[in-house]
XYZ file of C-alpha atoms in Angstrom:
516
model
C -68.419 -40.442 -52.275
C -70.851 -42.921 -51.726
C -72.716 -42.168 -55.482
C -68.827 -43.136 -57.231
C -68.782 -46.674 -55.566
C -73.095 -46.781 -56.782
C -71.694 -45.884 -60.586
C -69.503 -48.612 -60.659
C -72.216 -50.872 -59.086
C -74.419 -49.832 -61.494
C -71.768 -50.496 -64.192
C -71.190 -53.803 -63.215
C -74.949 -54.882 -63.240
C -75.282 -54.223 -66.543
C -72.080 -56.073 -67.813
C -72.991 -58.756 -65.653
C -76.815 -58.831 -67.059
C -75.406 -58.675 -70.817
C -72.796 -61.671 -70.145
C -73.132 -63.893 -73.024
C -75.565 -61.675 -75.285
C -75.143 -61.879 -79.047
C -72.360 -64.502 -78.402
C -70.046 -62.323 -76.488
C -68.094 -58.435 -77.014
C -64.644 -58.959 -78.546
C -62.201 -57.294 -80.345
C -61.549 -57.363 -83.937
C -58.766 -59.730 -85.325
C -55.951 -58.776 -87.326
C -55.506 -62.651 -88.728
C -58.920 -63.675 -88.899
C -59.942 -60.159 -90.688
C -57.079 -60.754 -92.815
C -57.825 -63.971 -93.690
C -61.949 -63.391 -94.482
C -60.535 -60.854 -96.831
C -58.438 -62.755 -98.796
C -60.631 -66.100 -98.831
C -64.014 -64.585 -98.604
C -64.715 -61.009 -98.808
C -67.346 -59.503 -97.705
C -70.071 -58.599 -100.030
C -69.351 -54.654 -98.904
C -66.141 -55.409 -100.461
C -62.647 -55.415 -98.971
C -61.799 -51.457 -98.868
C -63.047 -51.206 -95.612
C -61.707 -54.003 -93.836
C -58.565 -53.116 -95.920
C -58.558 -49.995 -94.697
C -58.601 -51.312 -90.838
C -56.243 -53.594 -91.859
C -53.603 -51.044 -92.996
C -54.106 -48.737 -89.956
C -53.145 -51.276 -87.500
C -49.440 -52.136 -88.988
C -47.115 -50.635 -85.869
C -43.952 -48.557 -86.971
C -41.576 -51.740 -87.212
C -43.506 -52.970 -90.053
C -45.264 -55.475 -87.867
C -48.709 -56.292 -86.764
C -49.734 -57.334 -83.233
C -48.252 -55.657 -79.766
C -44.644 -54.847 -79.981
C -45.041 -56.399 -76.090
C -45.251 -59.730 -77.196
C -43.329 -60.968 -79.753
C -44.742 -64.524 -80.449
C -48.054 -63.038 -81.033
C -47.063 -61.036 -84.128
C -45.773 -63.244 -86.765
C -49.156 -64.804 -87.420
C -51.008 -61.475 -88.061
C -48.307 -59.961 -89.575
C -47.806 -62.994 -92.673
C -52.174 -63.038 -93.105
C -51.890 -59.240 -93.267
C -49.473 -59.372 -95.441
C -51.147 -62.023 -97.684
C -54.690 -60.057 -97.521
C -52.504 -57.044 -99.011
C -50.868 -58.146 -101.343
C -54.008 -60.372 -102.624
C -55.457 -56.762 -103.528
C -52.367 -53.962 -103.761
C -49.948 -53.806 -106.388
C -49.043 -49.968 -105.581
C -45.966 -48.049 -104.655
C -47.466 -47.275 -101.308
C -48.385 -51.204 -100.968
C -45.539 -52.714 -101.800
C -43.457 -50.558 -99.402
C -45.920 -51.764 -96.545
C -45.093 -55.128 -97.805
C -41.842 -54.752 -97.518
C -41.475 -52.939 -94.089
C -43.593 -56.393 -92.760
C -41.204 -58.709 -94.866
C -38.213 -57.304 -92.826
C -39.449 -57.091 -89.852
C -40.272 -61.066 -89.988
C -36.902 -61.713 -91.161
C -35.953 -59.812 -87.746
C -38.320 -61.914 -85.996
C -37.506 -65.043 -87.564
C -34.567 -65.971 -84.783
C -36.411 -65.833 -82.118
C -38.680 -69.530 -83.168
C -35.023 -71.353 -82.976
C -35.447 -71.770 -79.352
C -39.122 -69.963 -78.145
C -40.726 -72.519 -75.461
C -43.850 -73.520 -76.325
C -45.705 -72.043 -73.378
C -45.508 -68.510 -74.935
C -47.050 -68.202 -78.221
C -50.737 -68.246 -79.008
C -53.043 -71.241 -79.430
C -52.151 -72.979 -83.007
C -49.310 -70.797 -83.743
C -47.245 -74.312 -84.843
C -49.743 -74.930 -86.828
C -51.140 -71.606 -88.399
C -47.401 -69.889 -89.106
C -45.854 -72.816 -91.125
C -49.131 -72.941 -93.265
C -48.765 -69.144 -93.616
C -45.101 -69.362 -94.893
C -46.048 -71.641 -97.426
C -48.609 -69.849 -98.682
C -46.588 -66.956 -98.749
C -43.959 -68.843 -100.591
C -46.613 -69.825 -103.495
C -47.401 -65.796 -103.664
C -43.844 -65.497 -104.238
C -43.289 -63.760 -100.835
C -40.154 -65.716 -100.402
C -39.633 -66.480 -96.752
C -36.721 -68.195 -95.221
C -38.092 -71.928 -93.841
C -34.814 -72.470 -91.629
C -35.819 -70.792 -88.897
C -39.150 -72.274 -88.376
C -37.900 -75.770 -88.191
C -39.196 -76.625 -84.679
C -43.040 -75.242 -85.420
C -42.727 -77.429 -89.065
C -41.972 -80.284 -86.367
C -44.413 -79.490 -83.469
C -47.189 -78.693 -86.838
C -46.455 -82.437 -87.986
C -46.729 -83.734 -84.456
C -49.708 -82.222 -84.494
C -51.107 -83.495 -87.420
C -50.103 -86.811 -86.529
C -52.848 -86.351 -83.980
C -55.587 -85.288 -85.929
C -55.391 -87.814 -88.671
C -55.648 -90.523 -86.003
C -59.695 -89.328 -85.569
C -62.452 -88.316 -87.645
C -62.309 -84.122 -87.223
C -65.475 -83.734 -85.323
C -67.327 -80.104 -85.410
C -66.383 -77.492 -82.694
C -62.916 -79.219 -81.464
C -59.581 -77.629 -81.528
C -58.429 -78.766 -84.737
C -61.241 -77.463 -86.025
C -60.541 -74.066 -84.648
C -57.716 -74.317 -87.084
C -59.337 -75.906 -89.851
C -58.174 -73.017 -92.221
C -54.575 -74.534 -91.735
C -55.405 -78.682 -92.260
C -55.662 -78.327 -96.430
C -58.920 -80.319 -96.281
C -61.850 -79.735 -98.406
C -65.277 -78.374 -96.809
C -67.716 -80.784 -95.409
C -71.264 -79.656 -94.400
C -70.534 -82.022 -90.812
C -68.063 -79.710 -89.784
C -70.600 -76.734 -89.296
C -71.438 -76.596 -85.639
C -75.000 -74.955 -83.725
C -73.229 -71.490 -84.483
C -73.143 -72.206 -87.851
C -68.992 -71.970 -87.589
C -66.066 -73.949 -88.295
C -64.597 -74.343 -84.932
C -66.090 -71.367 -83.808
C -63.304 -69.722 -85.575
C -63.899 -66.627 -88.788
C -60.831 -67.915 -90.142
C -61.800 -71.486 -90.388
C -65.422 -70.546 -91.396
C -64.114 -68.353 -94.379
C -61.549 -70.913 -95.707
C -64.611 -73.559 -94.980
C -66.499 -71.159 -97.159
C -64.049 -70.467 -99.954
C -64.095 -74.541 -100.378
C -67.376 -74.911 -100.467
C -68.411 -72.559 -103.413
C -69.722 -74.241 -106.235
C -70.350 -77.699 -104.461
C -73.485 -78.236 -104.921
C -74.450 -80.312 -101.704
C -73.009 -77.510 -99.859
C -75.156 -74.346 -101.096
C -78.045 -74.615 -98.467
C -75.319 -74.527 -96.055
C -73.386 -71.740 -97.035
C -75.820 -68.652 -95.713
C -75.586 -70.408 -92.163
C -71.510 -69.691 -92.275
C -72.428 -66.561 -93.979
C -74.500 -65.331 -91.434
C -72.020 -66.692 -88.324
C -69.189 -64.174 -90.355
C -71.421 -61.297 -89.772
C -72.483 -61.668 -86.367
C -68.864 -62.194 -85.750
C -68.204 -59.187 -87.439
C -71.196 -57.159 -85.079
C -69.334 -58.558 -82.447
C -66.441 -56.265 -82.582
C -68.667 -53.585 -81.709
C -66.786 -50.928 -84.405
C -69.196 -51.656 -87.286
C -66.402 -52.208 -90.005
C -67.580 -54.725 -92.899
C -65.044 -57.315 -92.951
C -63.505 -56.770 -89.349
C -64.108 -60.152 -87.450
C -63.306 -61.087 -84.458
C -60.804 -64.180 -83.166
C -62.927 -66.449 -81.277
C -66.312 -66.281 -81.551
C -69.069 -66.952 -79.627
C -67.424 -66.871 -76.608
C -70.934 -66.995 -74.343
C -69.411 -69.785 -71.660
C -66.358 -68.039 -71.270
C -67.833 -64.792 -70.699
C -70.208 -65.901 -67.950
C -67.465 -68.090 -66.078
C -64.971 -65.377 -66.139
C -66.728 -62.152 -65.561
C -68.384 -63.881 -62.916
C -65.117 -65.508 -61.600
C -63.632 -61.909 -61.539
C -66.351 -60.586 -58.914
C -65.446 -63.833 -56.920
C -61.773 -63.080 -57.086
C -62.584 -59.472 -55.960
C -65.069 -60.734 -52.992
C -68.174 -58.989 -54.586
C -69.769 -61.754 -55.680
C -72.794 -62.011 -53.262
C -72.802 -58.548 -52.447
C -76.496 -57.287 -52.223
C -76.510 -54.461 -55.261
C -75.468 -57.570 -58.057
C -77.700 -60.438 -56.486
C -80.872 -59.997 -58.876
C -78.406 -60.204 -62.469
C -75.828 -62.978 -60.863
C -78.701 -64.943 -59.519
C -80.349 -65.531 -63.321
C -76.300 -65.712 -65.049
C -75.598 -68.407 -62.115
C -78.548 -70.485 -63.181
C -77.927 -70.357 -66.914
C -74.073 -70.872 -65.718
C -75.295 -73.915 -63.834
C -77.513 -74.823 -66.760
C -75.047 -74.871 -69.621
C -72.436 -77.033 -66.739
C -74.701 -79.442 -66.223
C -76.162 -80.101 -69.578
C -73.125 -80.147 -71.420
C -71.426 -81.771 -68.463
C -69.106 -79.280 -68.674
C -68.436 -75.100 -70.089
C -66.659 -74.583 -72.922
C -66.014 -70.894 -74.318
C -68.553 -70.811 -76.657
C -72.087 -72.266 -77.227
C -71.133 -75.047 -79.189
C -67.315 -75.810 -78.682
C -66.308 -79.102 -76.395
C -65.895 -78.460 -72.531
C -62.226 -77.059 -71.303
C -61.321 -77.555 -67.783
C -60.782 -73.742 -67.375
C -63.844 -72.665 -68.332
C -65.526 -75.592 -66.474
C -63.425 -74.658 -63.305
C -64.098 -71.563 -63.168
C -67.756 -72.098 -63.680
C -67.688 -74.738 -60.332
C -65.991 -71.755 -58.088
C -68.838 -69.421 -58.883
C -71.534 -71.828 -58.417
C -70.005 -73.265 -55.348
C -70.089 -69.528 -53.982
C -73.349 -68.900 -54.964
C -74.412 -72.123 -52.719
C -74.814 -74.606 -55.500
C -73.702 -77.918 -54.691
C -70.821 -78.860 -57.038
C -69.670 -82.190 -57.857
C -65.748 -82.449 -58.532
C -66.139 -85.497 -61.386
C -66.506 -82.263 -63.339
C -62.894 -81.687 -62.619
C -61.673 -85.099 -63.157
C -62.662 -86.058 -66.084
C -59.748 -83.368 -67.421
C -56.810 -85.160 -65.327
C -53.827 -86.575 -67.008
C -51.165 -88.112 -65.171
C -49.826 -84.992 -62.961
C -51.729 -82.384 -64.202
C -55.256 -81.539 -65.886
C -54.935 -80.980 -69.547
C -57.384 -77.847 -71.072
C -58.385 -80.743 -74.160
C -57.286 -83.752 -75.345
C -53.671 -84.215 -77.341
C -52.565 -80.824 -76.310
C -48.822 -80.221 -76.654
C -48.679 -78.453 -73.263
C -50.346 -78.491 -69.867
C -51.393 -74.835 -68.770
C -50.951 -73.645 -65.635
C -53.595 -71.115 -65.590
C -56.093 -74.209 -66.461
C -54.646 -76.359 -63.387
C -54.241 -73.675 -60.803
C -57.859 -73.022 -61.850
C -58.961 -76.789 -61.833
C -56.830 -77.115 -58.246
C -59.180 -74.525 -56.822
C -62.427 -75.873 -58.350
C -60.997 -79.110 -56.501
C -60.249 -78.005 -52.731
C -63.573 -76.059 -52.908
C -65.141 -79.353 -53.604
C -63.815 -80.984 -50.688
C -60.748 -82.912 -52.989
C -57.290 -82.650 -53.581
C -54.609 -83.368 -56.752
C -50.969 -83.948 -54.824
C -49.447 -84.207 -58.088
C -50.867 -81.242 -59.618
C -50.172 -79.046 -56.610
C -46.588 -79.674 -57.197
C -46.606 -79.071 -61.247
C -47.763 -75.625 -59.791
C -45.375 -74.651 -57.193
C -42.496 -76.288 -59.361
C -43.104 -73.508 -61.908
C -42.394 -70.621 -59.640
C -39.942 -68.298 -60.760
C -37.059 -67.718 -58.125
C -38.630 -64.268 -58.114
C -41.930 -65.321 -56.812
C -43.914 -64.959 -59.904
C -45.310 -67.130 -62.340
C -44.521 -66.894 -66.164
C -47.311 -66.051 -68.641
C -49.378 -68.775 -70.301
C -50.794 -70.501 -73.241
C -53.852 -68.627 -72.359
C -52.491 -65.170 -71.522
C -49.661 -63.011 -71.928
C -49.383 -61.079 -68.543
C -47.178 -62.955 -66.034
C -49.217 -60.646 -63.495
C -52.165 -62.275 -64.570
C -51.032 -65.409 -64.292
C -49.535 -64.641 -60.695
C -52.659 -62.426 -59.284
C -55.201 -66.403 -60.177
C -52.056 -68.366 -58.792
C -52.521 -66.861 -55.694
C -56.018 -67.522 -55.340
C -55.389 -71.253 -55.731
C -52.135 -71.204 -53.390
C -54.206 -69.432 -50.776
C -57.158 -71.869 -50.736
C -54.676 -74.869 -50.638
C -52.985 -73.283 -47.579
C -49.900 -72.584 -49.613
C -49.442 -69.240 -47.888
C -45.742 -68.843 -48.011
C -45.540 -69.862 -51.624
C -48.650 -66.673 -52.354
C -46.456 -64.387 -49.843
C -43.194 -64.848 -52.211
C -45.017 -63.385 -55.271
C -45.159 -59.982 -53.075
C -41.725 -58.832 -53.565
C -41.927 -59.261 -57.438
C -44.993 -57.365 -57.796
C -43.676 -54.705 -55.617
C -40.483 -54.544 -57.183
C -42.280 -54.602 -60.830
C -44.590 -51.485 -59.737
C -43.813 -48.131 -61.555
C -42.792 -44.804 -60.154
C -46.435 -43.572 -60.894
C -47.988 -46.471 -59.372
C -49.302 -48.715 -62.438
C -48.136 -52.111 -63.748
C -47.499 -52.880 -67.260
C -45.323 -54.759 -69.501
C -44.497 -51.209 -71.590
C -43.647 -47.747 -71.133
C -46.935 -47.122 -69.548
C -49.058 -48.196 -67.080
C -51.943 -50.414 -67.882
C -55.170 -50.341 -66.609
C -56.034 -53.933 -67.252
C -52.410 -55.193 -65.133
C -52.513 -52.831 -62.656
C -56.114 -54.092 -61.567
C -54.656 -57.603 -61.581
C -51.986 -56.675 -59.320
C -54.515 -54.432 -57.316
C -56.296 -58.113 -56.973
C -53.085 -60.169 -55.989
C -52.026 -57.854 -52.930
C -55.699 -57.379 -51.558
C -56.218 -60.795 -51.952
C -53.297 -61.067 -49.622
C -54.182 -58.234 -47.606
C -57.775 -59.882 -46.628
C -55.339 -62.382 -44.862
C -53.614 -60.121 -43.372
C -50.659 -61.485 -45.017
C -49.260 -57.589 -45.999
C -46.536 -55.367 -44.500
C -46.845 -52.074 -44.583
C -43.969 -51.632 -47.520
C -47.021 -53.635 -49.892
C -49.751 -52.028 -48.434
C -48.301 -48.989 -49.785
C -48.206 -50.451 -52.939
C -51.397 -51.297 -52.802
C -52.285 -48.078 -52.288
C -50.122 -46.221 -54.975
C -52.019 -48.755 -57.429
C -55.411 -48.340 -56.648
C -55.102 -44.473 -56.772
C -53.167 -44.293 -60.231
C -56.670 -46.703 -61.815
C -59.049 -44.448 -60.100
C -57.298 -41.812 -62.191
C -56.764 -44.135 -65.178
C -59.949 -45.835 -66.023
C -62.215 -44.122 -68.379
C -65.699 -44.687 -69.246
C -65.160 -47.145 -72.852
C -65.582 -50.986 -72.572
C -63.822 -50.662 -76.258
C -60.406 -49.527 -74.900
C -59.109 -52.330 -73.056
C -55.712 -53.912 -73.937
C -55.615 -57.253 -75.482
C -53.527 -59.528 -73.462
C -55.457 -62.567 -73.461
C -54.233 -65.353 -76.193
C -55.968 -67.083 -79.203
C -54.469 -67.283 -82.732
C -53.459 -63.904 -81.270
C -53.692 -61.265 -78.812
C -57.320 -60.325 -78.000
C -59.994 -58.409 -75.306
C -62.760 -60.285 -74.033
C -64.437 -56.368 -73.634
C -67.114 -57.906 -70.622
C -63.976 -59.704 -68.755
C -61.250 -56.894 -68.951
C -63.928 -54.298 -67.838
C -65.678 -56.191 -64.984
C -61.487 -56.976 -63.789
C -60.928 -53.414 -63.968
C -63.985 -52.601 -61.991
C -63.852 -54.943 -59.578
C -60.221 -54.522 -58.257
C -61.589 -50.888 -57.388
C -64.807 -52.591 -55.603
C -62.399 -54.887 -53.855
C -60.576 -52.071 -51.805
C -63.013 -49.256 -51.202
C -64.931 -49.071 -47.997
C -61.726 -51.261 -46.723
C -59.947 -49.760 -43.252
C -57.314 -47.789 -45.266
C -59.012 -47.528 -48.672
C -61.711 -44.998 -48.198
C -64.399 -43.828 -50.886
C -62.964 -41.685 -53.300
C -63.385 -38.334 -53.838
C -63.553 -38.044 -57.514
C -66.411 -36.125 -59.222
C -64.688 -35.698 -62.228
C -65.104 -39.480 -62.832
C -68.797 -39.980 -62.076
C -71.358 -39.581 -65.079
């Protein structure tokens, strides 16, 4: 029915036309709630945010998906701390408890994790979070946590070789560095490293320094606009990173690229204005970083090049190339580990350009999985994800057999109802990545019929899956843990059904019962 495909049409003009506003829609933070709580509460007070707080502690005692283990130490200990800051009951305590076990369960699994699969600053964040813990008297065992001590004094080693400069990543993490606040550290968002954590620690600091006091309603202020930015109206309940304007605007619009809608005639009036104020914030800031006022990344910045370059702007590739190091592009400076998501984006932004990166290319193909997929990233947690964008890139640099060898892993990965997901259930936001993979290969005729049934199976469980709430997507992208950029996940979701209606074999639906 031609008036489903104009609802989701209509759907994605508005997400496109609010990309960026009010510094981006994202969902609340476990840590950084935690962590405003217990360093500076709101002046609602902290029964609210409490309250959140509590609700989200899963049945292991944990916080954080059970999905992904790395992510859940870091939310779990601030939780922990924020509770026991305030609680002293029965009912407290035997939270307390239930979370102090299950990171004593956890606790083997940082002997040997690689790097590559727990969320940005986690070496840095959890050891600071066990000794604070430790001065609480929430005794936790060090022993385990050897190698992040290690990689957290690398990292150090780093910092203290610079002045800390205002919106960098060790700023991001400033909560974690045991300095004292300094008004030069507050960047145009009135943030410490764009980051609620950091700003709140940066706050607690600052109180009763008197140089500091016209400064301290600009932080104030950032906390509650990244507390409206959760959308759920909780006082207290922040988000992770925030604003995340650049990254909105070079993702969501990458995702109607990936999905071949990009130019198509009912979005040309609200991607026409985002593409200039995309090509705006590139060129000024000679590069796009996720937020307004955070240093350039070459992710963000690649992305940004492939949707200008297929909106007809001319694109110059030093943009690229001022990220490479030795074989491969780094996101920033003194990071511990390259990304692949970053370089398979920045080899993309490259070969659209007209340029190449030998060495690069071959980081990439190296880290194939004898299964044909790629593992998940610093960035994400889905190894779909990450397997659905390396196919773009392998694709465009004529790597076809490489992008033809992910097939049989997705197909083998699919479920009996026809989702993908890394639980018992299907997931919405995975199965449109996968959706994206195969019809990416299908374009190029570069299916056999055994995937094109696949495809199929997938896109009809999502046309019975999605529902109508921007709010109930499921966080798999990573910061200091998992999180939903609301505007990405939802314009993914939508566009993998754009990309395969009206195709040969994909017909318009027939499903009232989803239009509003």
């Amino acid at each position: 029915m031609i008036a489903f495909q104009e609802q989701l049409f209509t759907e994605l003009r508005g997400l496109v036309a609010d990309l960026g506003k009010d510094g981006g829609l994202i969902s609340p933070a476990i840590y950084d709630t935690a962590q405003l709580l217990r360093l500076y509460p709101p002046p609602e007070g902290v029964e609210p945010g409490l309250n959140w707080l509590i609700s989200q502690q899963e049945a292991d005692g944990g916080w954080g998906d059970p999905a992904v283990p790395t992510a859940r130490d870091v939310p779990t200990l601030a939780a922990l701390l924020a509770i026991f800051t305030y609680c002293r009951d029965r009912a407290s305590r035997k939270l307390i408890n239930a979370g102090l076990e299950f990171l004593e369960h956890q606790s083997e699994q940082w002997m040997e994790v690689h790097i590559d699969t727990f969320p940005v600053a986690t070496e840095m964040l959890l050891p600071y979070l066990i000794h604070e813990a430790c001065e609480v008297g929430l005794t936790i065992d060090p022993t385990p946590y050897a190698r992040l001590f290690e990689l957290r004094e690398k990292k150090l080693q780093y910092i203290r070789q610079k002045p800390l400069k205002p919106g960098t990543p060790p700023a991001h993490s400033w909560e974690a560095l045991g300095l004292d606040a300094d008004a030069s550290l507050l960047n145009g968002s009135g943030s410490v490293g764009h980051s609620p954590a950091a700003t709140a620690a940066w706050l607690k600091s600052a109180a009763g320094k008197n140089h500091l006091q016209d400064y301290i309603p600009i932080a104030e202020r950032y906390l509650s606009e990244a507390a409206k930015a959760t959308g759920i109206d909780i006082p207290g309940v922040v988000t992770n990173p925030f604003p995340i304007a650049g990254y909105e605007l070079s993702y969501g619009l990458y995702a109607l690229h990936i999905a071949g809608i990009i130019n198509h005639g009912l979005l040309s009036e609200s991607i026409a204005r985002q593409g200039e104020e995309l090509y705006q914030i590139l060129t000024t800031g000679s590069g796009v970083s996720f937020g307004n006022f955070f240093v350039p990344d070459v992710d963000c910045t690649s992305t940004a090049v492939v949707v200008l370059y297929s909106l007809g702007y001319d694109m110059d590739p030093g943009y690229i190339w001022q990220f490479q190091n030795e074989a491969h592009f780094y996101t920033y400076k003194n990071e511990l580990n390259p990304s692949i998501l970053s370089n398979a984006h920045a080899l993309y932004a490259l070969t659209l350009c007209g340029e190449r990166a030998p060495s690069t290319e071959e980081f990439l193909l190296e880290r194939q999985q004898p299964q044909g997929h790629w593992f998940p990233d610093k960035w994400h947690s889905s190894w779909r994800y990450m397997t659905m964008e390396t196919i773009l890139t392998l694709l465009v640099l004529g790597y076809d057999e490489h992008a033809q060898s992910t097939v049989h892993a997705i197909i083998e990965d699919q479920r009996v109802d026809g989702g993908w997901g890394m639980t018992d259930t299907s997931s919405t936001l995975e199965t449109a990545y996968c959706i994206l993979a195969l019809q990416t290969l299908y374009a190029k005729d570069d299916l056999n019929d055994e995937a094109i049934a696949a495809l199929k199976r997938g896109y009809h469980w999502l046309l019975e899956n999605y529902n109508n709430d921007i709010l109930d997507q499921e966080p798999y992208w990573y910061c200091k843990e998992l999180y939903s950029p609301y505007r990405i996940d939802r314009i993914y979701v939508l566009s993998a059904l754009l990309s395969v209606i009206n195709t040969d074999i994909f017909p318009v639906p027939e499903v009232p019962h989803l239009i509003c």
